[in-house]
Amino acid sequence: MTNYYVTTSIPYVNGEPHLGHAMEFVAADVLARAARKRGDTVLFSTGTDEHGGKIAEKAHEKGVKPIELANEMSQKFRDLVTALQVEPDRFIRTTDKGHEQRSQLVWKALAKDIYKNKYVGWYCTGDEEFFTETVVKENHGICPDHNRPYEKIEEENYFLRLSSYNEQILKAIESDELKIVPTTRKNEILSLLHEGLEDISISRPKDKIDWGIPVPGDKNQVMYVWFEALLNYITVLGYPEHADFKEFWPADVQVVGKGIIRFHAAIWPGILLGLGLPLPKALYVHGYVTVGGKKMSKSLGNSVSPYEVINKYGADAFRYYFLRHVPSYEDGDFTWEAFETAYNNELANELGNAVQRTAAMLQKYQGGMIGDVQGGEHDTGAYDAFLAECHFDRALDEVWRQVRGLNQFIDTEKPWQIAKSGEEDHLREVLAAQVSDLLEIADLLEPFLPETAAKIVGIFGTGIVKPIEGTLFPKFETEKA
RNA sequence: CGCGGGAUGGAGCAGCGGCAGCUCGCAUGGCUCAUAACCAUGAGGUCCCAGGUUCGAGUCCUGGUCCCGCAACCA
């Protein structure tokens, strides 16, 4: 029995769940479902990242405690996961006691690679934030927001000796021991590693940020959120002693967005090497979703809630669009127009109608009786390969190649003519072949569109057609502006 | 010269040395089992510019133009 461990990054509960989060959940869910389908023992984990100054600040603004805000927001992400028909085995919160305790164990285990040092930086008392040398130079030493000079401030931080693992990380990524998909992302991180990693600060003074996990043995410091958030991938398994940890680590695939690749391809491997643990086998890096070609933002007022889409068209339609029409290896765009076109043409017309016409003919000509169905005859090699590479869009292209092939087959065979000529055996064969195709399509679709796959099997899976209520994908009139 | 990605028919993309391809959209024809669905055919491209390598270049090299990421200690 093979074990399979897949994770998503855990969203920071600073903002509402958006399309990007939804897409990542869905991508990981496809991998998990595909693994379950081939019989692996799967552990699929997701969750929320809840500590840090931003959360404390926001809670303060709203007049609630940080944990109250975190509870509320975490639930929203959990609800989104459910609405998307995404089925994780674990949902970790970084405020879980277990995570906090285990993170401290990690800290202690890393002791040899942690040292205390002074962090020197340019600070604006207006923003209460540090700025980089570059930014300070650009602004000629004066903060444009507050019109006051940046101050040079020193603070004590704990640092992780990331630099000492640079070579090992570089080798692991170069050799695909830690495989980064797609290659462009791998090259990006390799160039970063060639430049060399610096040690990073992994704590903050408590008097500045106190919403965090205490550093063991130092009352004045809390862990830097990023450091601690990364640890979720092993604390959720029960690092260091739990059986799950021993059985499921290293992860098979970690799904992350392109914006946080450095954390996952540099810092995280550094931590793992420091702990003497194996690195994850693969990192799948997806792009960002834009709306109408523009970054989603509140100021532009162009953000689309995942629920708007799901409530109107259903989870499977959502999954379909974001898996096929947002390129798996690049950024993608969402517009209602593109979504509705894909929905109507591909889901309703091509697939939905293929199901419908097949079911209708079986009922009309054979009283719903399905003849001998031969099992899948198509070569799914390309599909399998794409799926293994997280090339979801291409994998679905392959499925749709079959859907189109089926429609072509029907038009070529013309079962309605065969019915008229009374060649019953031939008709039975042709219709059975259609069903066979549809069942194979349903099988391939299962990780991507679980509800749809189940419906198709429900209709044709037994010897007799069991029509569903309504249609697979009711067509929507495109709203014309 | 900080690093990297990209520029291909109206739109979105694939092709990465050997007849320029896919999806959408558009036009025409066919069919009638079906969700006004399905099928076929067609129109539409100086493959960013300028040089070069080659029998042959979207495809390789050099230079240029224009876009877009990253370059963080916000997570």
mmCIF file with all atom_site columns, C-alpha atoms in Angstrom, chain A residues 197-334:
data_model
loop_
_atom_site.group_PDB
_atom_site.id
_atom_site.type_symbol
_atom_site.label_atom_id
_atom_site.label_alt_id
_atom_site.label_comp_id
_atom_site.label_asym_id
_atom_site.label_entity_id
_atom_site.label_seq_id
_atom_site.pdbx_PDB_ins_code
_atom_site.Cartn_x
_atom_site.Cartn_y
_atom_site.Cartn_z
_atom_site.occupancy
_atom_site.B_iso_or_equiv
_atom_site.pdbx_formal_charge
_atom_site.auth_seq_id
_atom_site.auth_comp_id
_atom_site.auth_asym_id
_atom_site.auth_atom_id
_atom_site.pdbx_PDB_model_num
ATOM 1   C CA . LEU A 1 197 ? 20.815  32.465 0.578   1.00 0.00 ? 197 LEU A CA 1
ATOM 2   C CA . GLU A 1 198 ? 21.298  34.590 3.632   1.00 0.00 ? 198 GLU A CA 1
ATOM 3   C CA . ASP A 1 199 ? 20.422  33.604 7.147   1.00 0.00 ? 199 ASP A CA 1
ATOM 4   C CA . ILE A 1 200 ? 16.934  34.703 8.002   1.00 0.00 ? 200 ILE A CA 1
ATOM 5   C CA . SER A 1 201 ? 15.365  36.145 11.075  1.00 0.00 ? 201 SER A CA 1
ATOM 6   C CA . ILE A 1 202 ? 12.834  33.772 12.564  1.00 0.00 ? 202 ILE A CA 1
ATOM 7   C CA . SER A 1 203 ? 11.586  35.639 15.591  1.00 0.00 ? 203 SER A CA 1
ATOM 8   C CA . ARG A 1 204 ? 10.191  38.988 16.619  1.00 0.00 ? 204 ARG A CA 1
ATOM 9   C CA . PRO A 1 205 ? 10.435  40.866 19.870  1.00 0.00 ? 205 PRO A CA 1
ATOM 10  C CA . LYS A 1 206 ? 7.327   40.224 21.887  1.00 0.00 ? 206 LYS A CA 1
ATOM 11  C CA . ASP A 1 207 ? 6.834   43.835 22.784  1.00 0.00 ? 207 ASP A CA 1
ATOM 12  C CA . LYS A 1 208 ? 6.319   44.548 19.099  1.00 0.00 ? 208 LYS A CA 1
ATOM 13  C CA . ILE A 1 209 ? 4.272   41.522 18.078  1.00 0.00 ? 209 ILE A CA 1
ATOM 14  C CA . ASP A 1 210 ? 2.830   39.331 20.748  1.00 0.00 ? 210 ASP A CA 1
ATOM 15  C CA . TRP A 1 211 ? 0.297   37.355 18.693  1.00 0.00 ? 211 TRP A CA 1
ATOM 16  C CA . GLY A 1 212 ? 2.496   34.390 18.013  1.00 0.00 ? 212 GLY A CA 1
ATOM 17  C CA . ILE A 1 213 ? 4.059   31.253 19.372  1.00 0.00 ? 213 ILE A CA 1
ATOM 18  C CA . PRO A 1 214 ? 6.531   31.925 22.192  1.00 0.00 ? 214 PRO A CA 1
ATOM 19  C CA . VAL A 1 215 ? 10.148  31.077 21.517  1.00 0.00 ? 215 VAL A CA 1
ATOM 20  C CA . PRO A 1 216 ? 11.134  28.329 23.946  1.00 0.00 ? 216 PRO A CA 1
ATOM 21  C CA . GLY A 1 217 ? 13.338  29.692 26.692  1.00 0.00 ? 217 GLY A CA 1
ATOM 22  C CA . ASP A 1 218 ? 12.953  33.346 25.791  1.00 0.00 ? 218 ASP A CA 1
ATOM 23  C CA . LYS A 1 219 ? 10.003  35.264 27.158  1.00 0.00 ? 219 LYS A CA 1
ATOM 24  C CA . ASN A 1 220 ? 10.774  38.277 25.042  1.00 0.00 ? 220 ASN A CA 1
ATOM 25  C CA . GLN A 1 221 ? 10.505  36.690 21.616  1.00 0.00 ? 221 GLN A CA 1
ATOM 26  C CA . VAL A 1 222 ? 7.806   35.048 19.534  1.00 0.00 ? 222 VAL A CA 1
ATOM 27  C CA . MET A 1 223 ? 8.319   33.043 16.384  1.00 0.00 ? 223 MET A CA 1
ATOM 28  C CA . TYR A 1 224 ? 8.129   34.824 13.082  1.00 0.00 ? 224 TYR A CA 1
ATOM 29  C CA . VAL A 1 225 ? 4.806   33.770 11.556  1.00 0.00 ? 225 VAL A CA 1
ATOM 30  C CA . TRP A 1 226 ? 6.238   32.520 8.322   1.00 0.00 ? 226 TRP A CA 1
ATOM 31  C CA . PHE A 1 227 ? 8.683   30.251 10.064  1.00 0.00 ? 227 PHE A CA 1
ATOM 32  C CA . GLU A 1 228 ? 5.996   28.740 12.200  1.00 0.00 ? 228 GLU A CA 1
ATOM 33  C CA . ALA A 1 229 ? 3.383   28.564 9.442   1.00 0.00 ? 229 ALA A CA 1
ATOM 34  C CA . LEU A 1 230 ? 5.656   26.418 7.292   1.00 0.00 ? 230 LEU A CA 1
ATOM 35  C CA . LEU A 1 231 ? 5.906   23.933 10.099  1.00 0.00 ? 231 LEU A CA 1
ATOM 36  C CA . ASN A 1 232 ? 2.234   23.081 9.710   1.00 0.00 ? 232 ASN A CA 1
ATOM 37  C CA . TYR A 1 233 ? 3.147   20.546 7.056   1.00 0.00 ? 233 TYR A CA 1
ATOM 38  C CA . ILE A 1 234 ? 4.769   18.350 9.681   1.00 0.00 ? 234 ILE A CA 1
ATOM 39  C CA . THR A 1 235 ? 2.978   19.401 12.846  1.00 0.00 ? 235 THR A CA 1
ATOM 40  C CA . VAL A 1 236 ? -0.307  18.348 11.250  1.00 0.00 ? 236 VAL A CA 1
ATOM 41  C CA . LEU A 1 237 ? 1.139   14.862 10.947  1.00 0.00 ? 237 LEU A CA 1
ATOM 42  C CA . GLY A 1 238 ? 2.161   14.887 14.580  1.00 0.00 ? 238 GLY A CA 1
ATOM 43  C CA . TYR A 1 239 ? 5.870   15.631 14.323  1.00 0.00 ? 239 TYR A CA 1
ATOM 44  C CA . PRO A 1 240 ? 7.948   14.161 15.803  1.00 0.00 ? 240 PRO A CA 1
ATOM 45  C CA . GLU A 1 241 ? 6.483   11.065 17.367  1.00 0.00 ? 241 GLU A CA 1
ATOM 46  C CA . HIS A 1 242 ? 3.128   10.285 15.755  1.00 0.00 ? 242 HIS A CA 1
ATOM 47  C CA . ALA A 1 243 ? 2.760   7.338  13.396  1.00 0.00 ? 243 ALA A CA 1
ATOM 48  C CA . ASP A 1 244 ? 1.231   9.554  10.696  1.00 0.00 ? 244 ASP A CA 1
ATOM 49  C CA . PHE A 1 245 ? 4.380   11.602 10.609  1.00 0.00 ? 245 PHE A CA 1
ATOM 50  C CA . LYS A 1 246 ? 6.515   8.542  10.181  1.00 0.00 ? 246 LYS A CA 1
ATOM 51  C CA . GLU A 1 247 ? 4.272   7.141  7.483   1.00 0.00 ? 247 GLU A CA 1
ATOM 52  C CA . PHE A 1 248 ? 3.402   10.190 5.434   1.00 0.00 ? 248 PHE A CA 1
ATOM 53  C CA . TRP A 1 249 ? 6.441   12.439 5.517   1.00 0.00 ? 249 TRP A CA 1
ATOM 54  C CA . PRO A 1 250 ? 7.939   13.405 3.074   1.00 0.00 ? 250 PRO A CA 1
ATOM 55  C CA . ALA A 1 251 ? 5.007   14.937 1.212   1.00 0.00 ? 251 ALA A CA 1
ATOM 56  C CA . ASP A 1 252 ? 4.425   13.753 -2.322  1.00 0.00 ? 252 ASP A CA 1
ATOM 57  C CA . VAL A 1 253 ? 3.240   17.122 -3.583  1.00 0.00 ? 253 VAL A CA 1
ATOM 58  C CA . GLN A 1 254 ? 2.983   20.503 -1.950  1.00 0.00 ? 254 GLN A CA 1
ATOM 59  C CA . VAL A 1 255 ? 0.750   22.896 -3.843  1.00 0.00 ? 255 VAL A CA 1
ATOM 60  C CA . VAL A 1 256 ? 1.675   26.565 -3.549  1.00 0.00 ? 256 VAL A CA 1
ATOM 61  C CA . GLY A 1 257 ? 1.172   29.837 -5.388  1.00 0.00 ? 257 GLY A CA 1
ATOM 62  C CA . LYS A 1 258 ? 4.014   31.482 -7.240  1.00 0.00 ? 258 LYS A CA 1
ATOM 63  C CA . GLY A 1 259 ? 4.225   34.295 -4.724  1.00 0.00 ? 259 GLY A CA 1
ATOM 64  C CA . ILE A 1 260 ? 5.475   32.102 -1.942  1.00 0.00 ? 260 ILE A CA 1
ATOM 65  C CA . ILE A 1 261 ? 7.874   29.883 -3.826  1.00 0.00 ? 261 ILE A CA 1
ATOM 66  C CA . ARG A 1 262 ? 10.892  31.250 -1.944  1.00 0.00 ? 262 ARG A CA 1
ATOM 67  C CA . PHE A 1 263 ? 9.464   30.169 1.340   1.00 0.00 ? 263 PHE A CA 1
ATOM 68  C CA . HIS A 1 264 ? 8.732   26.704 0.090   1.00 0.00 ? 264 HIS A CA 1
ATOM 69  C CA . ALA A 1 265 ? 11.743  26.101 -2.107  1.00 0.00 ? 265 ALA A CA 1
ATOM 70  C CA . ALA A 1 266 ? 14.394  27.756 0.035   1.00 0.00 ? 266 ALA A CA 1
ATOM 71  C CA . ILE A 1 267 ? 13.432  28.360 3.652   1.00 0.00 ? 267 ILE A CA 1
ATOM 72  C CA . TRP A 1 268 ? 11.305  25.273 4.128   1.00 0.00 ? 268 TRP A CA 1
ATOM 73  C CA . PRO A 1 269 ? 13.940  22.898 2.730   1.00 0.00 ? 269 PRO A CA 1
ATOM 74  C CA . GLY A 1 270 ? 16.454  24.647 4.964   1.00 0.00 ? 270 GLY A CA 1
ATOM 75  C CA . ILE A 1 271 ? 14.363  23.952 8.025   1.00 0.00 ? 271 ILE A CA 1
ATOM 76  C CA . LEU A 1 272 ? 13.874  20.334 7.025   1.00 0.00 ? 272 LEU A CA 1
ATOM 77  C CA . LEU A 1 273 ? 17.575  19.797 6.428   1.00 0.00 ? 273 LEU A CA 1
ATOM 78  C CA . GLY A 1 274 ? 18.269  21.356 9.805   1.00 0.00 ? 274 GLY A CA 1
ATOM 79  C CA . LEU A 1 275 ? 15.913  18.829 11.323  1.00 0.00 ? 275 LEU A CA 1
ATOM 80  C CA . GLY A 1 276 ? 17.541  16.015 9.398   1.00 0.00 ? 276 GLY A CA 1
ATOM 81  C CA . LEU A 1 277 ? 14.288  15.280 7.583   1.00 0.00 ? 277 LEU A CA 1
ATOM 82  C CA . PRO A 1 278 ? 13.781  14.371 3.941   1.00 0.00 ? 278 PRO A CA 1
ATOM 83  C CA . LEU A 1 279 ? 12.560  17.063 1.583   1.00 0.00 ? 279 LEU A CA 1
ATOM 84  C CA . PRO A 1 280 ? 9.142   16.939 -0.062  1.00 0.00 ? 280 PRO A CA 1
ATOM 85  C CA . LYS A 1 281 ? 9.209   15.090 -3.355  1.00 0.00 ? 281 LYS A CA 1
ATOM 86  C CA . ALA A 1 282 ? 7.547   17.794 -5.392  1.00 0.00 ? 282 ALA A CA 1
ATOM 87  C CA . LEU A 1 283 ? 6.398   21.352 -5.279  1.00 0.00 ? 283 LEU A CA 1
ATOM 88  C CA . TYR A 1 284 ? 3.654   22.327 -7.693  1.00 0.00 ? 284 TYR A CA 1
ATOM 89  C CA . VAL A 1 285 ? 3.611   26.064 -8.257  1.00 0.00 ? 285 VAL A CA 1
ATOM 90  C CA . HIS A 1 286 ? 0.486   27.570 -9.759  1.00 0.00 ? 286 HIS A CA 1
ATOM 91  C CA . GLY A 1 287 ? 0.032   31.103 -11.041 1.00 0.00 ? 287 GLY A CA 1
ATOM 92  C CA . TYR A 1 288 ? -2.328  33.864 -10.084 1.00 0.00 ? 288 TYR A CA 1
ATOM 93  C CA . VAL A 1 289 ? -5.876  34.516 -11.162 1.00 0.00 ? 289 VAL A CA 1
ATOM 94  C CA . THR A 1 290 ? -6.749  37.883 -12.554 1.00 0.00 ? 290 THR A CA 1
ATOM 95  C CA . VAL A 1 291 ? -10.235 39.188 -13.172 1.00 0.00 ? 291 VAL A CA 1
ATOM 96  C CA . GLY A 1 292 ? -10.685 40.849 -16.517 1.00 0.00 ? 292 GLY A CA 1
ATOM 97  C CA . GLY A 1 293 ? -6.916  40.962 -16.893 1.00 0.00 ? 293 GLY A CA 1
ATOM 98  C CA . LYS A 1 294 ? -6.433  42.882 -13.684 1.00 0.00 ? 294 LYS A CA 1
ATOM 99  C CA . LYS A 1 295 ? -5.257  41.884 -10.298 1.00 0.00 ? 295 LYS A CA 1
ATOM 100 C CA . MET A 1 296 ? -8.172  41.428 -7.953  1.00 0.00 ? 296 MET A CA 1
ATOM 101 C CA . SER A 1 297 ? -8.337  44.267 -5.529  1.00 0.00 ? 297 SER A CA 1
ATOM 102 C CA . LYS A 1 298 ? -10.776 46.040 -3.352  1.00 0.00 ? 298 LYS A CA 1
ATOM 103 C CA . SER A 1 299 ? -9.933  49.429 -4.755  1.00 0.00 ? 299 SER A CA 1
ATOM 104 C CA . LEU A 1 300 ? -10.693 48.273 -8.282  1.00 0.00 ? 300 LEU A CA 1
ATOM 105 C CA . GLY A 1 301 ? -13.864 46.667 -7.033  1.00 0.00 ? 301 GLY A CA 1
ATOM 106 C CA . ASN A 1 302 ? -13.340 43.786 -9.431  1.00 0.00 ? 302 ASN A CA 1
ATOM 107 C CA . SER A 1 303 ? -13.038 40.964 -6.958  1.00 0.00 ? 303 SER A CA 1
ATOM 108 C CA . VAL A 1 304 ? -15.323 38.025 -7.567  1.00 0.00 ? 304 VAL A CA 1
ATOM 109 C CA . SER A 1 305 ? -16.347 35.823 -4.706  1.00 0.00 ? 305 SER A CA 1
ATOM 110 C CA . PRO A 1 306 ? -15.953 32.123 -5.342  1.00 0.00 ? 306 PRO A CA 1
ATOM 111 C CA . TYR A 1 307 ? -19.468 31.740 -3.981  1.00 0.00 ? 307 TYR A CA 1
ATOM 112 C CA . GLU A 1 308 ? -20.987 33.866 -6.728  1.00 0.00 ? 308 GLU A CA 1
ATOM 113 C CA . VAL A 1 309 ? -19.733 31.281 -9.190  1.00 0.00 ? 309 VAL A CA 1
ATOM 114 C CA . ILE A 1 310 ? -20.462 28.198 -7.132  1.00 0.00 ? 310 ILE A CA 1
ATOM 115 C CA . ASN A 1 311 ? -23.971 29.250 -6.187  1.00 0.00 ? 311 ASN A CA 1
ATOM 116 C CA . LYS A 1 312 ? -24.981 29.913 -9.732  1.00 0.00 ? 312 LYS A CA 1
ATOM 117 C CA . TYR A 1 313 ? -23.191 27.147 -11.603 1.00 0.00 ? 313 TYR A CA 1
ATOM 118 C CA . GLY A 1 314 ? -22.178 24.594 -9.031  1.00 0.00 ? 314 GLY A CA 1
ATOM 119 C CA . ALA A 1 315 ? -18.903 23.356 -7.634  1.00 0.00 ? 315 ALA A CA 1
ATOM 120 C CA . ASP A 1 316 ? -18.067 21.175 -10.618 1.00 0.00 ? 316 ASP A CA 1
ATOM 121 C CA . ALA A 1 317 ? -18.408 24.048 -13.060 1.00 0.00 ? 317 ALA A CA 1
ATOM 122 C CA . PHE A 1 318 ? -16.150 26.118 -10.828 1.00 0.00 ? 318 PHE A CA 1
ATOM 123 C CA . ARG A 1 319 ? -13.614 23.337 -10.667 1.00 0.00 ? 319 ARG A CA 1
ATOM 124 C CA . TYR A 1 320 ? -13.820 22.830 -14.401 1.00 0.00 ? 320 TYR A CA 1
ATOM 125 C CA . TYR A 1 321 ? -13.105 26.429 -15.295 1.00 0.00 ? 321 TYR A CA 1
ATOM 126 C CA . PHE A 1 322 ? -10.227 26.898 -12.911 1.00 0.00 ? 322 PHE A CA 1
ATOM 127 C CA . LEU A 1 323 ? -8.630  23.592 -13.770 1.00 0.00 ? 323 LEU A CA 1
ATOM 128 C CA . ARG A 1 324 ? -8.946  23.813 -17.521 1.00 0.00 ? 324 ARG A CA 1
ATOM 129 C CA . HIS A 1 325 ? -9.123  27.449 -18.472 1.00 0.00 ? 325 HIS A CA 1
ATOM 130 C CA . VAL A 1 326 ? -6.655  28.835 -16.007 1.00 0.00 ? 326 VAL A CA 1
ATOM 131 C CA . PRO A 1 327 ? -3.365  27.446 -17.338 1.00 0.00 ? 327 PRO A CA 1
ATOM 132 C CA . SER A 1 328 ? -1.892  25.032 -14.815 1.00 0.00 ? 328 SER A CA 1
ATOM 133 C CA . TYR A 1 329 ? 1.575   26.454 -15.246 1.00 0.00 ? 329 TYR A CA 1
ATOM 134 C CA . GLU A 1 330 ? 0.810   30.125 -15.660 1.00 0.00 ? 330 GLU A CA 1
ATOM 135 C CA . ASP A 1 331 ? -1.383  32.986 -14.589 1.00 0.00 ? 331 ASP A CA 1
ATOM 136 C CA . GLY A 1 332 ? -4.933  32.909 -15.821 1.00 0.00 ? 332 GLY A CA 1
ATOM 137 C CA . ASP A 1 333 ? -7.881  35.173 -16.174 1.00 0.00 ? 333 ASP A CA 1
ATOM 138 C CA . PHE A 1 334 ? -11.473 34.964 -15.044 1.00 0.00 ? 334 PHE A CA 1
#
